[in-house]
mmCIF file of C-alpha atoms in Angstrom:
data_model
loop_
_atom_site.group_PDB
_atom_site.id
_atom_site.type_symbol
_atom_site.label_atom_id
_atom_site.label_comp_id
_atom_site.label_asym_id
_atom_site.label_seq_id
_atom_site.Cartn_x
_atom_site.Cartn_y
_atom_site.Cartn_z
ATOM 1 C CA MET A 10 -32.917 21.542 4.070
ATOM 2 C CA THR A 11 -29.935 21.758 6.383
ATOM 3 C CA SER A 12 -29.001 18.900 8.626
ATOM 4 C CA THR A 13 -27.811 19.278 12.183
ATOM 5 C CA PRO A 14 -24.363 17.882 12.961
ATOM 6 C CA GLU A 15 -24.426 14.389 14.340
ATOM 7 C CA ARG A 16 -23.647 14.250 18.034
ATOM 8 C CA VAL A 17 -20.747 12.105 19.143
ATOM 9 C CA ARG A 18 -22.050 9.042 20.882
ATOM 10 C CA PRO A 19 -20.996 8.813 24.498
ATOM 11 C CA ALA A 20 -18.857 5.882 25.504
ATOM 12 C CA ASN A 21 -20.762 3.010 27.034
ATOM 13 C CA ARG A 22 -20.265 1.883 30.611
ATOM 14 C CA HIS A 23 -17.895 -0.948 29.659
ATOM 15 C CA TRP A 24 -15.637 1.364 27.675
ATOM 16 C CA ARG A 25 -15.587 3.972 30.457
ATOM 17 C CA PHE A 26 -14.548 1.281 32.949
ATOM 18 C CA THR A 27 -11.860 0.070 30.555
ATOM 19 C CA GLY A 28 -10.509 3.611 30.276
ATOM 20 C CA TRP A 29 -10.238 3.974 34.052
ATOM 21 C CA LEU A 30 -8.554 0.583 34.270
ATOM 22 C CA LEU A 31 -6.093 1.505 31.524
ATOM 23 C CA ALA A 32 -4.987 4.517 33.566
ATOM 24 C CA ALA A 33 -5.065 2.850 36.985
ATOM 25 C CA VAL A 34 -3.196 -0.359 36.147
ATOM 26 C CA TRP A 35 0.113 1.499 35.823
ATOM 27 C CA LEU A 36 -0.234 2.894 39.327
ATOM 28 C CA PHE A 37 1.277 -0.383 40.521
ATOM 29 C CA PHE A 38 4.707 1.199 39.993
ATOM 30 C CA LEU A 39 3.918 3.755 42.693
ATOM 31 C CA ASN A 40 4.257 0.972 45.248
ATOM 32 C CA VAL A 41 7.967 1.834 45.629
ATOM 33 C CA PRO A 42 7.497 5.408 46.977
ATOM 34 C CA PHE A 43 4.350 4.244 48.804
ATOM 35 C CA ARG A 44 6.288 1.554 50.734
ATOM 36 C CA THR A 45 9.076 4.001 51.463
ATOM 37 C CA ALA A 46 6.588 6.477 52.930
ATOM 38 C CA LEU A 47 4.817 3.728 54.848
ATOM 39 C CA HIS A 48 8.041 2.768 56.667
ATOM 40 C CA GLN A 49 9.049 6.299 57.630
ATOM 41 C CA PRO A 50 9.672 6.436 61.401
ATOM 42 C CA ASP A 51 8.466 10.023 61.669
ATOM 43 C CA LEU A 52 4.647 10.269 61.595
ATOM 44 C CA GLY A 53 4.599 13.642 59.853
ATOM 45 C CA ARG A 54 6.890 12.495 57.083
ATOM 46 C CA ARG A 55 4.922 9.261 56.796
ATOM 47 C CA LEU A 56 1.612 11.071 56.399
ATOM 48 C CA LEU A 57 3.084 13.572 53.967
ATOM 49 C CA GLY A 58 4.597 10.804 51.863
ATOM 50 C CA LEU A 59 1.446 8.652 51.814
ATOM 51 C CA GLY A 60 -0.794 11.642 51.134
ATOM 52 C CA SER A 61 1.350 12.885 48.269
ATOM 53 C CA VAL A 62 1.496 9.449 46.618
ATOM 54 C CA VAL A 63 -2.264 8.955 46.885
ATOM 55 C CA ALA A 64 -2.938 12.498 45.621
ATOM 56 C CA PHE A 65 -0.491 11.917 42.759
ATOM 57 C CA ALA A 66 -2.246 8.669 41.782
ATOM 58 C CA VAL A 67 -5.702 10.254 41.838
ATOM 59 C CA ALA A 68 -4.515 13.291 39.886
ATOM 60 C CA TYR A 69 -2.832 11.141 37.254
ATOM 61 C CA VAL A 70 -5.959 9.025 36.662
ATOM 62 C CA LEU A 71 -8.202 12.102 36.456
ATOM 63 C CA ILE A 72 -5.820 13.885 34.071
ATOM 64 C CA PHE A 73 -5.551 10.804 31.861
ATOM 65 C CA GLU A 74 -9.347 10.475 31.751
ATOM 66 C CA TRP A 75 -9.713 14.181 30.948
ATOM 67 C CA GLY A 76 -7.354 13.891 27.972
ATOM 68 C CA ARG A 77 -8.953 10.656 26.783
ATOM 69 C CA ALA A 78 -12.445 12.187 26.929
ATOM 70 C CA LEU A 79 -11.312 15.118 24.769
ATOM 71 C CA ARG A 80 -9.808 12.756 22.198
ATOM 72 C CA GLN A 81 -12.998 10.697 22.072
ATOM 73 C CA ARG A 82 -14.962 13.856 21.284
ATOM 74 C CA HIS A 83 -12.401 14.835 18.616
ATOM 75 C CA ARG A 84 -11.523 18.003 20.508
ATOM 76 C CA PRO A 85 -7.998 19.414 20.821
ATOM 77 C CA VAL A 86 -6.276 19.308 24.191
ATOM 78 C CA PRO A 87 -5.799 22.919 25.451
ATOM 79 C CA ALA A 88 -2.024 23.321 25.600
ATOM 80 C CA GLY A 89 -2.081 25.814 28.496
ATOM 81 C CA ARG A 90 -4.236 23.631 30.696
ATOM 82 C CA ALA A 91 -2.166 20.570 29.795
ATOM 83 C CA ARG A 92 1.035 22.342 30.905
ATOM 84 C CA SER A 93 -0.606 23.322 34.182
ATOM 85 C CA LEU A 94 -1.684 19.748 34.857
ATOM 86 C CA ILE A 95 1.788 18.369 34.062
ATOM 87 C CA ALA A 96 3.231 20.937 36.462
ATOM 88 C CA LEU A 97 0.689 19.843 39.093
ATOM 89 C CA LEU A 98 1.823 16.212 38.779
ATOM 90 C CA LEU A 99 5.462 17.249 39.134
ATOM 91 C CA ALA A 100 4.625 19.402 42.164
ATOM 92 C CA LEU A 101 2.816 16.524 43.891
ATOM 93 C CA GLY A 102 5.855 14.328 43.342
ATOM 94 C CA LEU A 103 8.210 16.971 44.746
ATOM 95 C CA VAL A 104 5.998 17.643 47.768
ATOM 96 C CA GLY A 105 6.336 14.036 48.810
ATOM 97 C CA ILE A 106 10.162 14.053 48.916
ATOM 98 C CA PRO A 107 10.369 14.269 52.753
ATOM 99 C CA GLY A 108 8.292 11.108 53.001
ATOM 100 C CA THR A 109 9.449 9.188 49.917
ATOM 101 C CA ASP A 110 13.122 10.256 49.763
ATOM 102 C CA GLY A 111 14.732 9.430 46.422
ATOM 103 C CA ASP A 112 11.909 7.081 45.437
ATOM 104 C CA TRP A 113 9.844 10.108 44.432
ATOM 105 C CA LEU A 114 11.726 9.841 41.127
ATOM 106 C CA THR A 115 9.335 7.031 40.175
ATOM 107 C CA THR A 116 6.657 9.675 39.683
ATOM 108 C CA LEU A 117 8.694 11.031 36.751
ATOM 109 C CA VAL A 118 7.614 7.983 34.745
ATOM 110 C CA PHE A 119 4.002 9.150 34.994
ATOM 111 C CA VAL A 120 4.910 12.787 34.374
ATOM 112 C CA ALA A 121 6.701 11.848 31.143
ATOM 113 C CA ALA A 122 3.855 9.594 30.001
ATOM 114 C CA ALA A 123 1.255 12.285 30.691
ATOM 115 C CA ALA A 124 3.347 14.839 28.802
ATOM 116 C CA VAL A 125 3.483 12.587 25.735
ATOM 117 C CA PHE A 126 -0.265 12.058 25.916
ATOM 118 C CA LEU A 127 -1.251 15.712 26.380
ATOM 119 C CA LEU A 128 1.445 18.061 25.090
ATOM 120 C CA PRO A 129 2.550 18.904 21.546
ATOM 121 C CA PRO A 130 5.426 16.698 20.245
ATOM 122 C CA VAL A 131 8.298 19.147 20.822
ATOM 123 C CA GLU A 132 7.208 20.056 24.351
ATOM 124 C CA SER A 133 6.590 16.430 25.289
ATOM 125 C CA LEU A 134 10.046 15.476 23.999
ATOM 126 C CA VAL A 135 11.615 18.128 26.237
ATOM 127 C CA VAL A 136 9.730 16.792 29.271
ATOM 128 C CA VAL A 137 10.756 13.195 28.506
ATOM 129 C CA VAL A 138 14.437 14.144 28.146
ATOM 130 C CA LEU A 139 14.379 16.093 31.421
ATOM 131 C CA ALA A 140 12.560 13.270 33.225
ATOM 132 C CA ALA A 141 15.061 10.696 31.955
ATOM 133 C CA ALA A 142 18.045 12.876 32.861
ATOM 134 C CA THR A 143 16.841 13.742 36.373
ATOM 135 C CA PRO A 144 17.670 10.388 38.155
ATOM 136 C CA PRO A 145 21.374 10.228 37.203
ATOM 137 C CA VAL A 146 21.843 13.968 37.762
ATOM 138 C CA THR A 147 20.203 14.038 41.197
ATOM 139 C CA SER A 148 22.205 10.988 42.337
ATOM 140 C CA HIS A 149 25.348 13.138 42.077
ATOM 141 C CA LEU A 150 23.760 16.149 43.747
ATOM 142 C CA VAL A 151 21.876 14.620 46.667
ATOM 143 C CA ALA A 152 23.605 12.326 49.138
ATOM 144 C CA GLY A 153 21.832 9.015 49.665
ATOM 145 C CA TRP A 154 19.963 9.043 46.365
ATOM 146 C CA GLU A 155 21.258 6.159 44.314
ATOM 147 C CA SER A 156 21.589 6.334 40.540
ATOM 148 C CA GLU A 157 18.735 4.362 39.028
ATOM 149 C CA SER A 158 19.651 3.348 35.470
ATOM 150 C CA THR A 159 16.564 1.130 35.398
ATOM 151 C CA LEU A 160 14.393 4.171 36.084
ATOM 152 C CA VAL A 161 15.826 5.967 33.064
ATOM 153 C CA PHE A 162 14.924 2.993 30.912
ATOM 154 C CA VAL A 163 11.395 2.854 32.369
ATOM 155 C CA VAL A 164 10.845 6.563 31.673
ATOM 156 C CA LEU A 165 11.852 6.112 28.026
ATOM 157 C CA LEU A 166 9.875 2.892 27.647
ATOM 158 C CA ALA A 167 6.711 4.379 29.192
ATOM 159 C CA SER A 168 7.025 7.470 27.026
ATOM 160 C CA PHE A 169 7.415 5.381 23.880
ATOM 161 C CA ALA A 170 4.438 3.201 24.858
ATOM 162 C CA MET A 171 2.284 6.256 25.558
ATOM 163 C CA PHE A 172 3.307 7.736 22.212
ATOM 164 C CA GLY A 173 1.991 4.582 20.523
ATOM 165 C CA VAL A 174 -1.223 4.695 22.545
ATOM 166 C CA SER A 175 -1.827 8.373 21.755
ATOM 167 C CA ARG A 176 -1.189 7.866 18.026
ATOM 168 C CA LEU A 177 -3.523 4.875 18.027
ATOM 169 C CA ALA A 178 -6.208 6.912 19.794
ATOM 170 C CA GLN A 179 -5.742 9.705 17.247
ATOM 171 C CA ARG A 180 -6.050 7.311 14.290
ATOM 172 C CA ASN A 181 -9.115 5.689 15.813
ATOM 173 C CA GLY A 182 -10.686 9.110 16.284
ATOM 174 C CA GLU A 183 -9.933 10.039 12.661
ATOM 175 C CA LEU A 184 -11.360 6.706 11.489
ATOM 176 C CA GLN A 185 -14.533 7.243 13.505
ATOM 177 C CA ALA A 186 -14.905 10.757 12.105
ATOM 178 C CA ALA A 187 -14.381 9.416 8.562
ATOM 179 C CA GLN A 188 -16.990 6.713 9.121
ATOM 180 C CA GLN A 189 -19.480 9.293 10.352
ATOM 181 C CA GLU A 190 -18.797 11.450 7.285
ATOM 182 C CA ILE A 191 -19.222 8.454 4.965
ATOM 183 C CA HIS A 192 -22.517 7.648 6.691
ATOM 184 C CA ARG A 193 -23.672 11.249 6.327
ATOM 185 C CA LEU A 194 -22.776 11.313 2.623
ATOM 186 C CA ALA A 195 -24.490 7.962 2.053
ATOM 187 C CA VAL A 196 -27.672 9.283 3.665
ATOM 188 C CA ALA A 197 -27.479 12.457 1.565
ATOM 189 C CA GLU A 198 -26.958 10.438 -1.628
ATOM 190 C CA GLU A 199 -29.885 8.141 -0.799
ATOM 191 C CA ARG A 200 -32.094 11.174 -0.177
ATOM 192 C CA ALA A 201 -31.040 12.669 -3.516
ATOM 193 C CA ARG A 202 -31.706 9.364 -5.299
ATOM 194 C CA THR A 203 -35.152 9.079 -3.726
ATOM 195 C CA ALA A 204 -35.917 12.684 -4.689
ATOM 196 C CA ARG A 205 -34.903 11.983 -8.306
ATOM 197 C CA ASP A 206 -37.056 8.847 -8.418
ATOM 198 C CA LEU A 207 -40.052 10.709 -7.028
ATOM 199 C CA HIS A 208 -39.492 13.501 -9.542
ATOM 200 C CA ASP A 209 -39.334 11.046 -12.417
ATOM 201 C CA ILE A 210 -42.396 9.087 -11.276
ATOM 202 C CA LEU A 211 -44.616 12.028 -10.400
ATOM 203 C CA GLY A 212 -43.414 14.138 -13.328
ATOM 204 C CA HIS A 213 -44.498 11.472 -15.791
ATOM 205 C CA SER A 214 -47.700 10.407 -14.045
ATOM 206 C CA LEU A 215 -48.955 13.906 -13.275
ATOM 207 C CA THR A 216 -48.175 15.052 -16.823
ATOM 208 C CA VAL A 217 -50.336 12.281 -18.220
ATOM 209 C CA VAL A 218 -53.045 12.994 -15.632
ATOM 210 C CA ALA A 219 -53.071 16.675 -16.622
ATOM 211 C CA VAL A 220 -53.261 15.877 -20.351
ATOM 212 C CA LYS A 221 -56.079 13.347 -19.888
ATOM 213 C CA ALA A 222 -57.999 15.679 -17.578
ATOM 214 C CA GLU A 223 -57.726 18.446 -20.188
ATOM 215 C CA LEU A 224 -58.883 16.058 -22.898
ATOM 216 C CA ALA A 225 -61.833 14.888 -20.759
ATOM 217 C CA GLY A 226 -62.842 18.511 -20.202
ATOM 218 C CA ARG A 227 -62.928 19.129 -23.952
ATOM 219 C CA LEU A 228 -64.897 15.936 -24.572
ATOM 220 C CA LEU A 229 -67.354 16.415 -21.734
ATOM 221 C CA GLU A 230 -69.968 18.024 -24.003
ATOM 222 C CA LEU A 231 -68.891 16.587 -27.342
ATOM 223 C CA ASP A 232 -68.494 12.929 -26.350
ATOM 224 C CA PRO A 233 -69.505 12.200 -22.733
ATOM 225 C CA ALA A 234 -68.772 8.481 -23.092
ATOM 226 C CA ARG A 235 -65.191 9.136 -24.228
ATOM 227 C CA ALA A 236 -64.832 11.744 -21.492
ATOM 228 C CA ALA A 237 -65.889 9.134 -18.907
ATOM 229 C CA VAL A 238 -63.207 6.771 -20.235
ATOM 230 C CA GLU A 239 -60.566 9.465 -19.909
ATOM 231 C CA ILE A 240 -61.706 10.315 -16.362
ATOM 232 C CA ALA A 241 -61.442 6.628 -15.480
ATOM 233 C CA ASP A 242 -57.902 6.660 -16.872
ATOM 234 C CA VAL A 243 -57.127 9.719 -14.745
ATOM 235 C CA GLU A 244 -58.290 7.850 -11.653
ATOM 236 C CA ARG A 245 -56.253 4.778 -12.595
ATOM 237 C CA LEU A 246 -53.133 6.829 -13.259
ATOM 238 C CA ALA A 247 -53.518 8.688 -9.971
ATOM 239 C CA ARG A 248 -53.786 5.394 -8.095
ATOM 240 C CA GLN A 249 -50.784 4.030 -9.988
ATOM 241 C CA ALA A 250 -48.769 7.150 -9.142
ATOM 242 C CA LEU A 251 -49.660 6.713 -5.480
ATOM 243 C CA ALA A 252 -48.580 3.066 -5.632
ATOM 244 C CA ASP A 253 -45.310 4.061 -7.322
ATOM 245 C CA VAL A 254 -44.584 6.645 -4.636
ATOM 246 C CA ARG A 255 -45.263 4.099 -1.918
ATOM 247 C CA GLY A 256 -43.058 1.626 -3.740
ATOM 248 C CA THR A 257 -40.236 4.137 -3.994
ATOM 249 C CA VAL A 258 -40.404 4.932 -0.295
ATOM 250 C CA GLY A 259 -40.561 1.227 0.487
ATOM 251 C CA ALA A 260 -37.693 0.476 -1.951
ATOM 252 C CA TYR A 261 -39.559 -2.244 -3.817
ATOM 253 C CA ARG A 262 -40.853 -0.401 -6.905
ATOM 254 C CA GLY A 263 -39.530 -1.565 -10.250
ATOM 255 C CA VAL A 264 -39.650 -0.121 -13.778
ATOM 256 C CA ASP A 265 -39.752 -2.341 -16.864
ATOM 257 C CA LEU A 266 -39.675 -1.500 -20.539
ATOM 258 C CA ALA A 267 -42.922 -3.235 -21.565
ATOM 259 C CA SER A 268 -44.984 -1.394 -18.956
ATOM 260 C CA GLU A 269 -43.444 1.943 -19.883
ATOM 261 C CA LEU A 270 -44.161 1.387 -23.581
ATOM 262 C CA ALA A 271 -47.788 0.656 -22.750
ATOM 263 C CA GLY A 272 -47.950 3.795 -20.616
ATOM 264 C CA ALA A 273 -46.284 5.786 -23.394
ATOM 265 C CA ARG A 274 -48.921 4.666 -25.887
ATOM 266 C CA SER A 275 -51.706 5.865 -23.578
ATOM 267 C CA ALA A 276 -49.980 9.178 -22.722
ATOM 268 C CA LEU A 277 -49.203 10.043 -26.350
ATOM 269 C CA ALA A 278 -52.710 9.182 -27.498
ATOM 270 C CA ALA A 279 -54.210 11.377 -24.774
ATOM 271 C CA ALA A 280 -51.971 14.257 -25.882
ATOM 272 C CA GLY A 281 -53.055 13.836 -29.510
ATOM 273 C CA ILE A 282 -49.582 12.760 -30.634
ATOM 274 C CA VAL A 283 -49.253 9.990 -33.192
ATOM 275 C CA ALA A 284 -47.174 7.226 -31.661
ATOM 276 C CA GLU A 285 -44.965 4.797 -33.529
ATOM 277 C CA LEU A 286 -43.939 2.095 -31.064
ATOM 278 C CA PRO A 287 -42.178 -1.254 -31.476
ATOM 279 C CA GLU A 288 -44.448 -4.261 -31.922
ATOM 280 C CA ALA A 289 -42.325 -6.453 -29.668
ATOM 281 C CA VAL A 290 -39.768 -5.897 -26.940
ATOM 282 C CA PRO A 291 -36.448 -7.777 -27.194
ATOM 283 C CA GLU A 292 -35.299 -9.887 -24.276
ATOM 284 C CA LEU A 293 -32.978 -7.768 -22.182
ATOM 285 C CA PRO A 294 -31.035 -8.259 -18.936
ATOM 286 C CA ALA A 295 -33.053 -7.022 -15.973
ATOM 287 C CA GLU A 296 -30.854 -3.960 -15.305
ATOM 288 C CA ARG A 297 -30.883 -2.901 -18.962
ATOM 289 C CA ASP A 298 -34.641 -3.458 -19.218
ATOM 290 C CA GLU A 299 -35.153 -1.158 -16.249
ATOM 291 C CA LEU A 300 -32.784 1.479 -17.658
ATOM 292 C CA PHE A 301 -34.546 1.459 -21.035
ATOM 293 C CA GLY A 302 -37.885 1.729 -19.226
ATOM 294 C CA TRP A 303 -36.659 4.861 -17.437
ATOM 295 C CA ALA A 304 -35.443 6.242 -20.782
ATOM 296 C CA VAL A 305 -38.884 5.750 -22.389
ATOM 297 C CA ARG A 306 -40.588 7.316 -19.374
ATOM 298 C CA GLU A 307 -38.335 10.383 -19.367
ATOM 299 C CA GLY A 308 -38.449 10.790 -23.160
ATOM 300 C CA VAL A 309 -42.237 10.524 -23.434
ATOM 301 C CA THR A 310 -42.725 12.867 -20.470
ATOM 302 C CA ASN A 311 -40.633 15.500 -22.273
ATOM 303 C CA VAL A 312 -42.498 14.940 -25.532
ATOM 304 C CA VAL A 313 -45.905 15.379 -23.895
ATOM 305 C CA ARG A 314 -44.840 18.346 -21.750
ATOM 306 C CA HIS A 315 -42.582 20.460 -23.897
ATOM 307 C CA SER A 316 -42.261 19.345 -27.519
ATOM 308 C CA GLY A 317 -45.442 20.530 -29.246
ATOM 309 C CA ALA A 318 -44.884 17.487 -31.452
ATOM 310 C CA ARG A 319 -47.405 15.748 -33.697
ATOM 311 C CA ARG A 320 -45.530 12.479 -34.007
ATOM 312 C CA CYS A 321 -43.294 10.470 -31.688
ATOM 313 C CA VAL A 322 -41.220 7.423 -32.609
ATOM 314 C CA ILE A 323 -39.777 5.012 -30.053
ATOM 315 C CA ARG A 324 -37.218 2.449 -31.213
ATOM 316 C CA VAL A 325 -35.853 -0.339 -29.053
ATOM 317 C CA GLY A 326 -32.922 -2.618 -29.809
ATOM 318 C CA PRO A 327 -30.845 -5.064 -27.760
ATOM 319 C CA ALA A 328 -28.319 -2.352 -26.895
ATOM 320 C CA ALA A 329 -30.113 0.964 -27.438
ATOM 321 C CA VAL A 330 -33.418 2.770 -27.062
ATOM 322 C CA GLU A 331 -34.369 6.114 -28.520
ATOM 323 C CA VAL A 332 -37.307 8.484 -28.331
ATOM 324 C CA CYS A 333 -37.655 10.898 -31.254
ATOM 325 C CA ASP A 334 -40.299 13.531 -32.067
ATOM 326 C CA ASP A 335 -40.928 16.234 -34.662
ATOM 327 C CA GLY A 336 -41.495 19.064 -32.221
ATOM 328 C CA ARG A 337 -39.509 22.122 -31.210
ATOM 329 C CA GLY A 338 -36.369 20.222 -30.231
ATOM 330 C CA PRO A 339 -34.083 20.733 -27.224
ATOM 331 C CA ALA A 340 -33.799 24.268 -25.859
ATOM 332 C CA GLY A 341 -30.356 25.678 -25.149
ATOM 333 C CA GLU A 342 -27.410 23.307 -25.058
ATOM 334 C CA PRO A 343 -28.267 19.846 -26.401
ATOM 335 C CA ALA A 344 -26.372 18.259 -23.546
ATOM 336 C CA GLY A 345 -28.440 20.053 -20.942
ATOM 337 C CA GLY A 346 -31.427 18.696 -19.107
ATOM 338 C CA GLY A 347 -33.523 18.890 -16.020
ATOM 339 C CA HIS A 348 -33.734 16.631 -13.012
ATOM 340 C CA GLY A 349 -35.146 13.759 -15.042
ATOM 341 C CA LEU A 350 -32.210 13.676 -17.449
ATOM 342 C CA VAL A 351 -29.770 13.999 -14.537
ATOM 343 C CA GLY A 352 -31.299 10.962 -12.907
ATOM 344 C CA LEU A 353 -31.304 9.064 -16.209
ATOM 345 C CA ARG A 354 -27.622 9.827 -16.777
ATOM 346 C CA GLU A 355 -26.760 8.599 -13.298
ATOM 347 C CA ARG A 356 -28.675 5.347 -13.849
ATOM 348 C CA ALA A 357 -26.976 4.917 -17.220
ATOM 349 C CA GLY A 358 -23.564 5.566 -15.680
ATOM 350 C CA ARG A 359 -24.012 2.640 -13.321
ATOM 351 C CA LEU A 360 -24.264 0.340 -16.377
ATOM 352 C CA ASP A 361 -21.550 2.140 -18.384
ATOM 353 C CA ALA A 362 -24.263 3.295 -20.784
ATOM 354 C CA THR A 363 -24.377 6.674 -22.510
ATOM 355 C CA VAL A 364 -27.218 9.190 -22.810
ATOM 356 C CA THR A 365 -27.464 11.354 -25.924
ATOM 357 C CA VAL A 366 -29.717 14.409 -26.120
ATOM 358 C CA ALA A 367 -29.782 16.146 -29.499
ATOM 359 C CA ARG A 368 -31.925 17.393 -32.347
ATOM 360 C CA ALA A 369 -33.677 14.698 -34.304
ATOM 361 C CA PRO A 370 -32.372 13.760 -37.770
ATOM 362 C CA GLY A 371 -33.266 16.453 -40.256
ATOM 363 C CA GLY A 372 -32.716 19.249 -37.753
ATOM 364 C CA ARG A 373 -36.237 19.317 -36.326
ATOM 365 C CA GLY A 374 -37.481 17.680 -33.165
ATOM 366 C CA PHE A 375 -35.958 16.094 -30.099
ATOM 367 C CA LEU A 376 -33.883 12.895 -29.845
ATOM 368 C CA LEU A 377 -33.171 11.037 -26.616
ATOM 369 C CA ARG A 378 -30.988 7.985 -27.023
ATOM 370 C CA VAL A 379 -29.574 5.590 -24.411
ATOM 371 C CA THR A 380 -26.878 3.199 -25.603
ATOM 372 C CA ALA A 381 -25.560 0.348 -23.498
ATOM 373 C CA PRO A 382 -22.344 -1.590 -24.212
ATOM 374 C CA GLU A 383 -22.708 -5.073 -25.612
ATOM 375 C CA PRO A 384 -21.130 -8.003 -23.734
ATOM 376 C CA ASN A 385 -18.130 -7.982 -26.091
ATOM 377 C CA GLY A 386 -17.519 -4.310 -25.309
ATOM 378 C CA ARG A 387 -19.059 -2.810 -28.490
ATOM 379 C CA ALA A 388 -21.902 -0.328 -28.246
ATOM 380 C CA GLY A 389 -24.857 -1.494 -30.257
ATOM 381 C CA GLY A 390 -27.262 0.525 -32.325
#
């Protein structure tokens, strides 16, 4: 089953307002050309100056928001459009020269900052250098325009600050993307784990149900009373399987060794396999008890399904459990296995235990062994 890509969550109202404020707060520095335009004696020049400053401020905020929205969606900023927008800002600043005189140079601070935020590093560096060099150069070329060393410093400082902001925004975007990927992988892993658990539970339970149903069918005419007992067991096992599935989905189902040994005795007897089981179960830590229970369940399921065995031996110790039969033995590579063995190996790996799949001693039959490390670091037998 394929999953659709997760949509990027839109920014909430508070964050959108913060973004607008972050762009608009720096417009305070446009008060210098604005005041110059406001005090122009000529009405035409005054209107031109005021209009150009207001248009510049609006354009800058909109351009900043456009770039920020692309970064939030983890999309690249189109270089061609970014160049056009930087050129638009510069043009708006130049248009206002008749009304703002030399104070239009203040707009270069915003042009440089926008270039750092939107353009590739080399191009933005070129824009910053040109913006910083323009005030001292124009003071020598245009009469009445004073050299503003402070403006050069502000251009460089604003560019450096915007570089930090843009890198921080990039890192935050990468972090958000990584978190989304981690979440996606965690969901996929949980789905795989649930699928393995369901496979293990239903594989065992339905195998026993099938064997008992077959046995009841054979006994129906020969021994109706025994057949009724087997049918009752089929009903009980089906209900237990349903409860196990519900428990798995609800994440509260547990497996323990004693219960699995009891189930193994019933399943092997129904399959006509002589069972040799331990009389008592040693006290084990909860995690190891559960792991050994899964090992017995998987081993007995394989014996009943595939082995053709006549005898099955289950041995349990403080640090190991093994299921051995005298059947056909493992097919193909001894280390291979189906979904059940994959799930068992993963559970064993979480406890640093090992799973061994091989031929039984003597070269005939199947051996499944799970060995857990002892507290002192030695693997027990």
